[in-house]
Amino acid sequence: MEKNMMNFCSLFDDYYLPQAMVLINSLHEQCKKFTIYILALKESTYKFLMELNDKSVVPVRLEDVEKKYPKLLELKKERTFKEYCWTLSSYSILYPIETYKLDHCTYLDSDICLYDNPAKLIDPKKSVTITRHNFYPKYDDSETCGYYCVQFMYFKNDRNGMKVLRWWNDRCTEWCYARFEPGLFGDQKYLDKWATMFDCVYVPEEPGCGVGPWNAMRYDFEKLDNGKIKVTDKVLGTESNLIFYHFANIRYINSRKGFNGFYEIPQEAKKYIYVPYFKKLEEEKKKCPQPEYSLWKRLRLSTFLINLKRWNEVTLRNFRNYLRSFSPRLISKLIRDMYTDLN
């Protein structure tokens, strides 16, 4: 293994190609040496990545992963597309470690962007790194969605690191659904147990890691002379450079417009983070193939109807809270969100 080489992995299809290309470009900007192993969920995604001729990018066909782990083919039949993607998260890390004999691998969500060297989040004395949600109090879903986020996850290929990875992989194989149950939600709630179950897990304290729409209001943002962005946690009073931002569920319109659902975003974050990101997305969108999704899939009604049967009391309570907060302004916002999702 080349010295100082960082290994990453991710998974996505054509729909997330523009975001993924922004991620890859940010890796080139922030990492001296890296390789990213990408589990391509569609053949068209695999072909596009192959045509990049980027030596730092190693595309992996989904069928190759399913051949190596045949249990996945059974799970594919009983889980929605979203649930299957969540199930694949641990496999997308396990596969390159085992296949390419890596000494470590870090999972990255395809819709994050790096603003500083991610090596700062790795403790060489620890075998695993996970990052907190750090919810803004108004949006705190820790009890249902998890205290930690599957967004940046480092695993060292040693006894301790592989023990944690295989434990997570086994749990997600057993249960990984887009519904709330006691102590469970997708692939994510499992992480809540790690800090107490395993003494090899490191949780970074830098406020600049894991910033996203659910916690942006918690921070002050300042553009520094060196081009970096300083993040100050208004709750804890700590500060650091922004290391990565998670653009989860972003609704992109053009280089100046986009939506984040119910989340409020501070003006400084829009200026220093969102507007530059949208410009990059616009450029990458021109280069990427258009995803072949039907109107039905774009509206995501099929997944909604499947999960409607699975809603439990927690979900219904959250939905009632949204209904109580309805106003003409909110309804208008929801309509604009839907319009964004259709274009």
CSV table of C-alpha atoms in Angstrom, one decimal:
chain,number,residue,atom,x,y,z
A,1,MET,CA,0.0,0.0,0.0
A,2,GLU,CA,1.4,3.4,-1.1
A,3,LYS,CA,2.4,5.6,1.9
A,4,ASN,CA,-0.2,8.3,2.7
A,5,MET,CA,-2.7,6.8,0.3
A,6,MET,CA,-6.3,7.2,1.4
A,7,ASN,CA,-8.9,4.7,0.3
A,8,PHE,CA,-12.5,5.7,0.0
A,9,CYS,CA,-15.7,4.0,-1.3
A,10,SER,CA,-19.2,5.1,-2.2
A,11,LEU,CA,-22.3,3.9,-4.0
A,12,PHE,CA,-24.8,5.6,-6.3
A,13,ASP,CA,-26.6,5.4,-9.6
A,14,ASP,CA,-27.1,7.9,-12.5
A,15,TYR,CA,-29.3,10.1,-10.4
A,16,TYR,CA,-26.5,11.0,-8.0
A,17,LEU,CA,-23.7,11.2,-10.7
A,18,PRO,CA,-23.5,15.1,-10.6
A,19,GLN,CA,-23.2,15.1,-6.8
A,20,ALA,CA,-20.7,12.3,-6.9
A,21,MET,CA,-18.5,14.1,-9.5
A,22,VAL,CA,-18.4,17.1,-7.2
A,23,LEU,CA,-17.3,14.8,-4.4
A,24,ILE,CA,-14.6,13.2,-6.6
A,25,ASN,CA,-13.3,16.7,-7.6
A,26,SER,CA,-13.2,17.8,-4.0
A,27,LEU,CA,-11.2,14.6,-3.2
A,28,HIS,CA,-8.6,15.7,-5.8
A,29,GLU,CA,-8.5,19.2,-4.2
A,30,GLN,CA,-8.1,18.0,-0.6
A,31,CYS,CA,-6.2,14.7,-0.7
A,32,LYS,CA,-2.7,14.3,-2.1
A,33,LYS,CA,-3.2,10.6,-2.9
A,34,PHE,CA,-6.4,8.7,-2.9
A,35,THR,CA,-8.4,5.9,-4.6
A,36,ILE,CA,-12.2,5.7,-4.4
A,37,TYR,CA,-13.9,2.4,-5.1
A,38,ILE,CA,-17.4,3.1,-6.4
A,39,LEU,CA,-20.2,0.6,-6.3
A,40,ALA,CA,-22.2,1.5,-9.5
A,41,LEU,CA,-25.8,0.6,-9.0
A,42,LYS,CA,-26.5,0.8,-12.7
A,43,GLU,CA,-24.5,-0.4,-15.7
A,44,SER,CA,-24.8,3.1,-17.3
A,45,THR,CA,-23.2,4.5,-14.1
A,46,TYR,CA,-20.4,2.0,-14.4
A,47,LYS,CA,-19.7,2.8,-18.0
A,48,PHE,CA,-19.6,6.6,-17.3
A,49,LEU,CA,-17.1,6.2,-14.5
A,50,MET,CA,-14.9,3.9,-16.7
A,51,GLU,CA,-14.9,6.5,-19.4
A,52,LEU,CA,-13.5,9.1,-17.0
A,53,ASN,CA,-10.1,7.5,-17.3
A,54,ASP,CA,-9.4,8.7,-13.8
A,55,LYS,CA,-6.8,6.5,-12.1
A,56,SER,CA,-8.1,7.5,-8.7
A,57,VAL,CA,-11.6,6.1,-9.5
A,58,VAL,CA,-12.2,2.4,-9.5
A,59,PRO,CA,-15.8,1.5,-10.6
A,60,VAL,CA,-17.3,-1.8,-9.3
A,61,ARG,CA,-20.2,-3.5,-10.9
A,62,LEU,CA,-23.2,-4.3,-8.6
A,63,GLU,CA,-23.4,-7.8,-10.1
A,64,ASP,CA,-19.8,-8.5,-9.0
A,65,VAL,CA,-20.7,-7.6,-5.4
A,66,GLU,CA,-23.9,-9.7,-5.6
A,67,LYS,CA,-21.9,-12.7,-6.8
A,68,LYS,CA,-19.4,-12.4,-4.0
A,69,TYR,CA,-22.2,-12.1,-1.4
A,70,PRO,CA,-25.1,-14.1,-2.9
A,71,LYS,CA,-27.3,-13.4,0.1
A,72,LEU,CA,-27.8,-9.9,-1.4
A,73,LEU,CA,-30.0,-11.3,-4.2
A,74,GLU,CA,-32.5,-12.6,-1.7
A,75,LEU,CA,-32.6,-9.3,0.2
A,76,LYS,CA,-33.0,-7.4,-3.1
A,77,LYS,CA,-36.4,-9.0,-3.7
A,78,GLU,CA,-37.8,-8.1,-0.3
A,79,ARG,CA,-36.5,-4.5,0.2
A,80,THR,CA,-37.3,-1.3,-1.6
A,81,PHE,CA,-34.6,0.4,-3.7
A,82,LYS,CA,-33.7,2.8,-0.8
A,83,GLU,CA,-33.6,0.0,1.7
A,84,TYR,CA,-31.4,-2.1,-0.6
A,85,CYS,CA,-29.0,0.9,-1.0
A,86,TRP,CA,-28.8,1.1,2.8
A,87,THR,CA,-28.2,-2.6,3.0
A,88,LEU,CA,-25.3,-2.2,0.5
A,89,SER,CA,-23.5,0.4,2.6
A,90,SER,CA,-21.5,-2.0,4.6
A,91,TYR,CA,-20.9,-4.3,1.6
A,92,SER,CA,-19.5,-1.3,-0.4
A,93,ILE,CA,-16.8,-1.1,2.3
A,94,LEU,CA,-16.3,-4.8,2.8
A,95,TYR,CA,-15.9,-5.6,-0.9
A,96,PRO,CA,-12.9,-3.4,-1.7
A,97,ILE,CA,-11.2,-4.3,1.6
A,98,GLU,CA,-11.5,-8.0,0.8
A,99,THR,CA,-11.1,-7.8,-3.0
A,100,TYR,CA,-8.2,-5.3,-3.2
A,101,LYS,CA,-6.6,-6.2,0.1
A,102,LEU,CA,-6.8,-2.6,1.4
A,103,ASP,CA,-5.4,-1.7,4.8
A,104,HIS,CA,-8.3,0.7,5.4
A,105,CYS,CA,-11.3,2.1,3.7
A,106,THR,CA,-13.5,5.2,4.4
A,107,TYR,CA,-17.2,5.2,3.2
A,108,LEU,CA,-18.4,8.6,1.9
A,109,ASP,CA,-22.0,9.5,1.0
A,110,SER,CA,-22.1,10.6,-2.6
A,111,ASP,CA,-23.7,13.9,-1.7
A,112,ILE,CA,-21.0,15.3,0.5
A,113,CYS,CA,-18.3,17.7,-0.5
A,114,LEU,CA,-14.9,18.1,1.1
A,115,TYR,CA,-13.5,21.4,2.1
A,116,ASP,CA,-10.4,20.3,4.0
A,117,ASN,CA,-8.2,17.2,4.3
A,118,PRO,CA,-10.4,14.3,5.8
A,119,ALA,CA,-7.3,12.7,7.2
A,120,LYS,CA,-7.8,15.1,10.2
A,121,LEU,CA,-10.8,12.9,11.2
A,122,ILE,CA,-8.7,9.7,11.5
A,123,ASP,CA,-7.1,8.7,14.9
A,124,PRO,CA,-4.2,6.3,14.1
A,125,LYS,CA,-4.7,4.7,17.5
A,126,LYS,CA,-8.3,3.8,16.6
A,127,SER,CA,-9.7,1.4,14.1
A,128,VAL,CA,-13.0,3.0,13.3
A,129,THR,CA,-14.3,6.6,12.9
A,130,ILE,CA,-17.9,7.7,12.8
A,131,THR,CA,-19.4,11.2,13.0
A,132,ARG,CA,-22.4,12.6,14.9
A,133,HIS,CA,-25.5,14.2,13.4
A,134,ASN,CA,-25.1,17.1,15.9
A,135,PHE,CA,-28.7,18.1,15.3
A,136,TYR,CA,-29.8,21.7,15.7
A,137,PRO,CA,-32.3,21.4,18.7
A,138,LYS,CA,-35.3,22.4,16.5
A,139,TYR,CA,-34.6,19.4,14.2
A,140,ASP,CA,-33.4,16.9,16.7
A,141,ASP,CA,-34.3,13.4,15.4
A,142,SER,CA,-31.6,11.6,17.3
A,143,GLU,CA,-34.0,9.2,19.0
A,144,THR,CA,-35.5,8.0,15.8
A,145,CYS,CA,-32.8,8.5,13.1
A,146,GLY,CA,-29.8,8.0,15.2
A,147,TYR,CA,-27.1,10.1,17.1
A,148,TYR,CA,-24.6,9.2,14.3
A,149,CYS,CA,-24.8,9.5,10.6
A,150,VAL,CA,-23.8,7.0,7.9
A,151,GLN,CA,-21.9,9.6,5.9
A,152,PHE,CA,-18.2,9.4,6.8
A,153,MET,CA,-17.1,6.0,8.2
A,154,TYR,CA,-13.5,4.9,8.4
A,155,PHE,CA,-12.5,1.2,9.0
A,156,LYS,CA,-9.0,-0.1,9.5
A,157,ASN,CA,-8.4,-3.6,8.2
A,158,ASP,CA,-7.3,-5.0,11.5
A,159,ARG,CA,-8.9,-7.3,14.0
A,160,ASN,CA,-10.9,-4.5,15.8
A,161,GLY,CA,-11.9,-2.6,12.7
A,162,MET,CA,-13.1,-5.7,10.9
A,163,LYS,CA,-15.0,-6.9,13.9
A,164,VAL,CA,-17.1,-3.7,14.0
A,165,LEU,CA,-17.6,-3.8,10.2
A,166,ARG,CA,-18.7,-7.4,10.1
A,167,TRP,CA,-21.0,-6.8,13.1
A,168,TRP,CA,-22.7,-3.9,11.2
A,169,ASN,CA,-22.8,-6.0,8.0
A,170,ASP,CA,-24.5,-8.9,9.8
A,171,ARG,CA,-27.1,-6.5,11.4
A,172,CYS,CA,-27.9,-4.8,8.1
A,173,THR,CA,-28.3,-8.2,6.4
A,174,GLU,CA,-30.8,-9.2,9.1
A,175,TRP,CA,-32.7,-6.0,9.3
A,176,CYS,CA,-32.5,-2.8,7.2
A,177,TYR,CA,-35.8,-1.0,6.5
A,178,ALA,CA,-37.0,2.5,6.0
A,179,ARG,CA,-39.1,2.5,9.1
A,180,PHE,CA,-38.8,3.3,12.8
A,181,GLU,CA,-38.7,0.5,15.3
A,182,PRO,CA,-37.3,0.5,18.9
A,183,GLY,CA,-33.6,1.0,18.5
A,184,LEU,CA,-33.8,0.5,14.7
A,185,PHE,CA,-33.8,2.7,11.6
A,186,GLY,CA,-32.3,1.6,8.3
A,187,ASP,CA,-28.5,1.0,8.5
A,188,GLN,CA,-28.0,4.0,10.8
A,189,LYS,CA,-29.4,3.4,14.3
A,190,TYR,CA,-27.0,0.5,14.8
A,191,LEU,CA,-24.2,3.1,15.1
A,192,ASP,CA,-25.7,4.4,18.4
A,193,LYS,CA,-24.3,1.3,20.2
A,194,TRP,CA,-20.7,1.4,18.9
A,195,ALA,CA,-19.1,3.9,21.3
A,196,THR,CA,-20.1,1.7,24.2
A,197,MET,CA,-19.8,-1.7,22.5
A,198,PHE,CA,-16.3,-1.2,21.0
A,199,ASP,CA,-13.4,0.6,22.5
A,200,CYS,CA,-11.7,1.0,19.0
A,201,VAL,CA,-14.3,3.6,17.8
A,202,TYR,CA,-13.2,7.3,17.4
A,203,VAL,CA,-15.8,10.1,17.3
A,204,PRO,CA,-14.2,13.4,16.1
A,205,GLU,CA,-15.1,16.6,18.1
A,206,GLU,CA,-14.4,19.1,15.3
A,207,PRO,CA,-17.5,21.1,14.6
A,208,GLY,CA,-16.5,21.1,10.9
A,209,CYS,CA,-17.2,17.4,10.3
A,210,GLY,CA,-20.7,16.3,9.5
A,211,VAL,CA,-22.2,19.7,8.9
A,212,GLY,CA,-25.5,19.4,7.0
A,213,PRO,CA,-29.0,21.0,6.6
A,214,TRP,CA,-30.2,19.4,9.9
A,215,ASN,CA,-27.5,21.3,11.9
A,216,ALA,CA,-26.4,24.3,9.8
A,217,MET,CA,-28.4,26.7,12.1
A,218,ARG,CA,-26.2,25.5,14.9
A,219,TYR,CA,-23.1,27.1,13.4
A,220,ASP,CA,-21.6,30.4,12.3
A,221,PHE,CA,-19.7,30.3,9.0
A,222,GLU,CA,-16.7,32.6,8.1
A,223,LYS,CA,-14.7,32.6,4.9
A,224,LEU,CA,-11.0,32.8,5.7
A,225,ASP,CA,-8.2,34.5,3.7
A,226,ASN,CA,-6.8,31.1,2.8
A,227,GLY,CA,-10.1,30.0,1.2
A,228,LYS,CA,-11.1,27.7,4.0
A,229,ILE,CA,-14.4,28.1,5.8
A,230,LYS,CA,-14.3,28.4,9.6
A,231,VAL,CA,-17.2,26.8,11.5
A,232,THR,CA,-18.1,27.9,15.0
A,233,ASP,CA,-20.5,25.8,17.1
A,234,LYS,CA,-22.8,28.3,18.8
A,235,VAL,CA,-23.9,25.6,21.3
A,236,LEU,CA,-20.5,24.4,22.5
A,237,GLY,CA,-18.3,27.4,21.5
A,238,THR,CA,-15.8,25.2,19.6
A,239,GLU,CA,-14.5,26.0,16.2
A,240,SER,CA,-12.6,24.4,13.3
A,241,ASN,CA,-12.3,24.5,9.6
A,242,LEU,CA,-15.2,23.0,7.6
A,243,ILE,CA,-14.0,19.5,6.6
A,244,PHE,CA,-17.1,18.3,4.8
A,245,TYR,CA,-20.7,19.3,4.2
A,246,HIS,CA,-23.5,16.8,3.6
A,247,PHE,CA,-25.9,18.0,1.0
A,248,ALA,CA,-28.6,15.5,2.0
A,249,ASN,CA,-31.9,15.4,0.0
A,250,ILE,CA,-30.9,18.6,-1.8
A,251,ARG,CA,-33.4,19.7,-4.5
A,252,TYR,CA,-31.3,21.4,-7.2
A,253,ILE,CA,-32.9,23.8,-9.6
A,254,ASN,CA,-30.0,25.9,-11.0
A,255,SER,CA,-26.8,27.6,-9.9
A,256,ARG,CA,-28.7,30.0,-7.6
A,257,LYS,CA,-31.7,27.9,-6.4
A,258,GLY,CA,-32.4,24.8,-4.5
A,259,PHE,CA,-34.5,23.4,-1.6
A,260,ASN,CA,-33.8,21.6,1.7
A,261,GLY,CA,-37.3,20.5,2.7
A,262,PHE,CA,-38.2,21.8,6.2
A,263,TYR,CA,-34.7,22.9,7.1
A,264,GLU,CA,-33.7,26.5,7.5
A,265,ILE,CA,-30.2,27.4,6.2
A,266,PRO,CA,-28.2,30.5,7.5
A,267,GLN,CA,-27.3,33.2,4.9
A,268,GLU,CA,-23.6,32.7,5.4
A,269,ALA,CA,-23.9,28.9,4.6
A,270,LYS,CA,-25.9,29.8,1.5
A,271,LYS,CA,-23.2,32.3,0.4
A,272,TYR,CA,-20.1,30.3,1.1
A,273,ILE,CA,-21.3,26.7,0.7
A,274,TYR,CA,-24.6,26.3,-1.2
A,275,VAL,CA,-24.1,28.8,-4.1
A,276,PRO,CA,-20.6,27.5,-5.0
A,277,TYR,CA,-21.9,23.9,-4.7
A,278,PHE,CA,-24.9,24.6,-7.0
A,279,LYS,CA,-22.5,26.1,-9.6
A,280,LYS,CA,-20.4,23.0,-9.5
A,281,LEU,CA,-23.5,20.8,-9.8
A,282,GLU,CA,-24.6,22.7,-12.8
A,283,GLU,CA,-21.3,22.1,-14.5
A,284,GLU,CA,-21.3,18.4,-13.7
A,285,LYS,CA,-24.9,18.0,-14.7
A,286,LYS,CA,-24.0,19.0,-18.3
A,287,LYS,CA,-21.4,16.2,-18.5
A,288,CYS,CA,-23.5,13.4,-16.9
A,289,PRO,CA,-26.1,11.2,-18.6
A,290,GLN,CA,-29.7,12.0,-17.7
A,291,PRO,CA,-31.1,9.4,-15.3
A,292,GLU,CA,-33.8,7.3,-16.9
A,293,TYR,CA,-36.5,7.7,-14.2
A,294,SER,CA,-40.2,7.7,-14.8
A,295,LEU,CA,-42.4,10.3,-13.3
A,296,TRP,CA,-43.7,7.7,-10.9
A,297,LYS,CA,-40.2,7.0,-9.5
A,298,ARG,CA,-39.2,10.7,-9.5
A,299,LEU,CA,-42.2,11.3,-7.2
A,300,ARG,CA,-41.1,8.4,-5.1
A,301,LEU,CA,-44.7,7.4,-4.6
A,302,SER,CA,-44.0,3.7,-4.9
A,303,THR,CA,-41.6,3.8,-1.9
A,304,PHE,CA,-44.1,6.0,-0.1
A,305,LEU,CA,-47.0,3.5,-0.6
A,306,ILE,CA,-44.8,0.5,0.5
A,307,ASN,CA,-43.7,2.3,3.6
A,308,LEU,CA,-47.2,3.7,4.4
A,309,LYS,CA,-48.1,0.2,5.6
A,310,ARG,CA,-45.1,0.2,7.9
A,311,TRP,CA,-45.6,3.5,9.7
A,312,ASN,CA,-45.7,3.2,13.5
A,313,GLU,CA,-46.7,5.5,16.3
A,314,VAL,CA,-43.4,7.5,16.1
A,315,THR,CA,-43.9,8.2,12.4
A,316,LEU,CA,-47.5,9.2,12.8
A,317,ARG,CA,-46.6,11.5,15.7
A,318,ASN,CA,-44.1,13.3,13.6
A,319,PHE,CA,-46.5,13.6,10.7
A,320,ARG,CA,-49.2,15.1,13.0
A,321,ASN,CA,-46.6,17.6,14.2
A,322,TYR,CA,-46.0,18.7,10.6
A,323,LEU,CA,-49.8,19.0,10.0
A,324,ARG,CA,-50.1,21.3,13.0
A,325,SER,CA,-47.4,23.5,11.6
A,326,PHE,CA,-49.1,23.9,8.2
A,327,SER,CA,-49.6,27.5,7.0
A,328,PRO,CA,-50.0,29.1,3.6
A,329,ARG,CA,-46.3,29.8,3.5
A,330,LEU,CA,-45.4,26.2,4.3
A,331,ILE,CA,-47.8,24.8,1.8
A,332,SER,CA,-46.3,27.1,-0.8
A,333,LYS,CA,-42.9,25.8,0.1
A,334,LEU,CA,-44.0,22.2,-0.3
A,335,ILE,CA,-45.4,22.9,-3.7
A,336,ARG,CA,-42.1,24.5,-4.8
A,337,ASP,CA,-40.3,21.5,-3.5
A,338,MET,CA,-42.4,19.2,-5.6
A,339,TYR,CA,-41.9,21.4,-8.6
A,340,THR,CA,-38.2,21.2,-8.1
A,341,ASP,CA,-38.3,17.4,-7.9
A,342,LEU,CA,-40.1,17.2,-11.3
A,343,ASN,CA,-37.6,19.2,-13.3
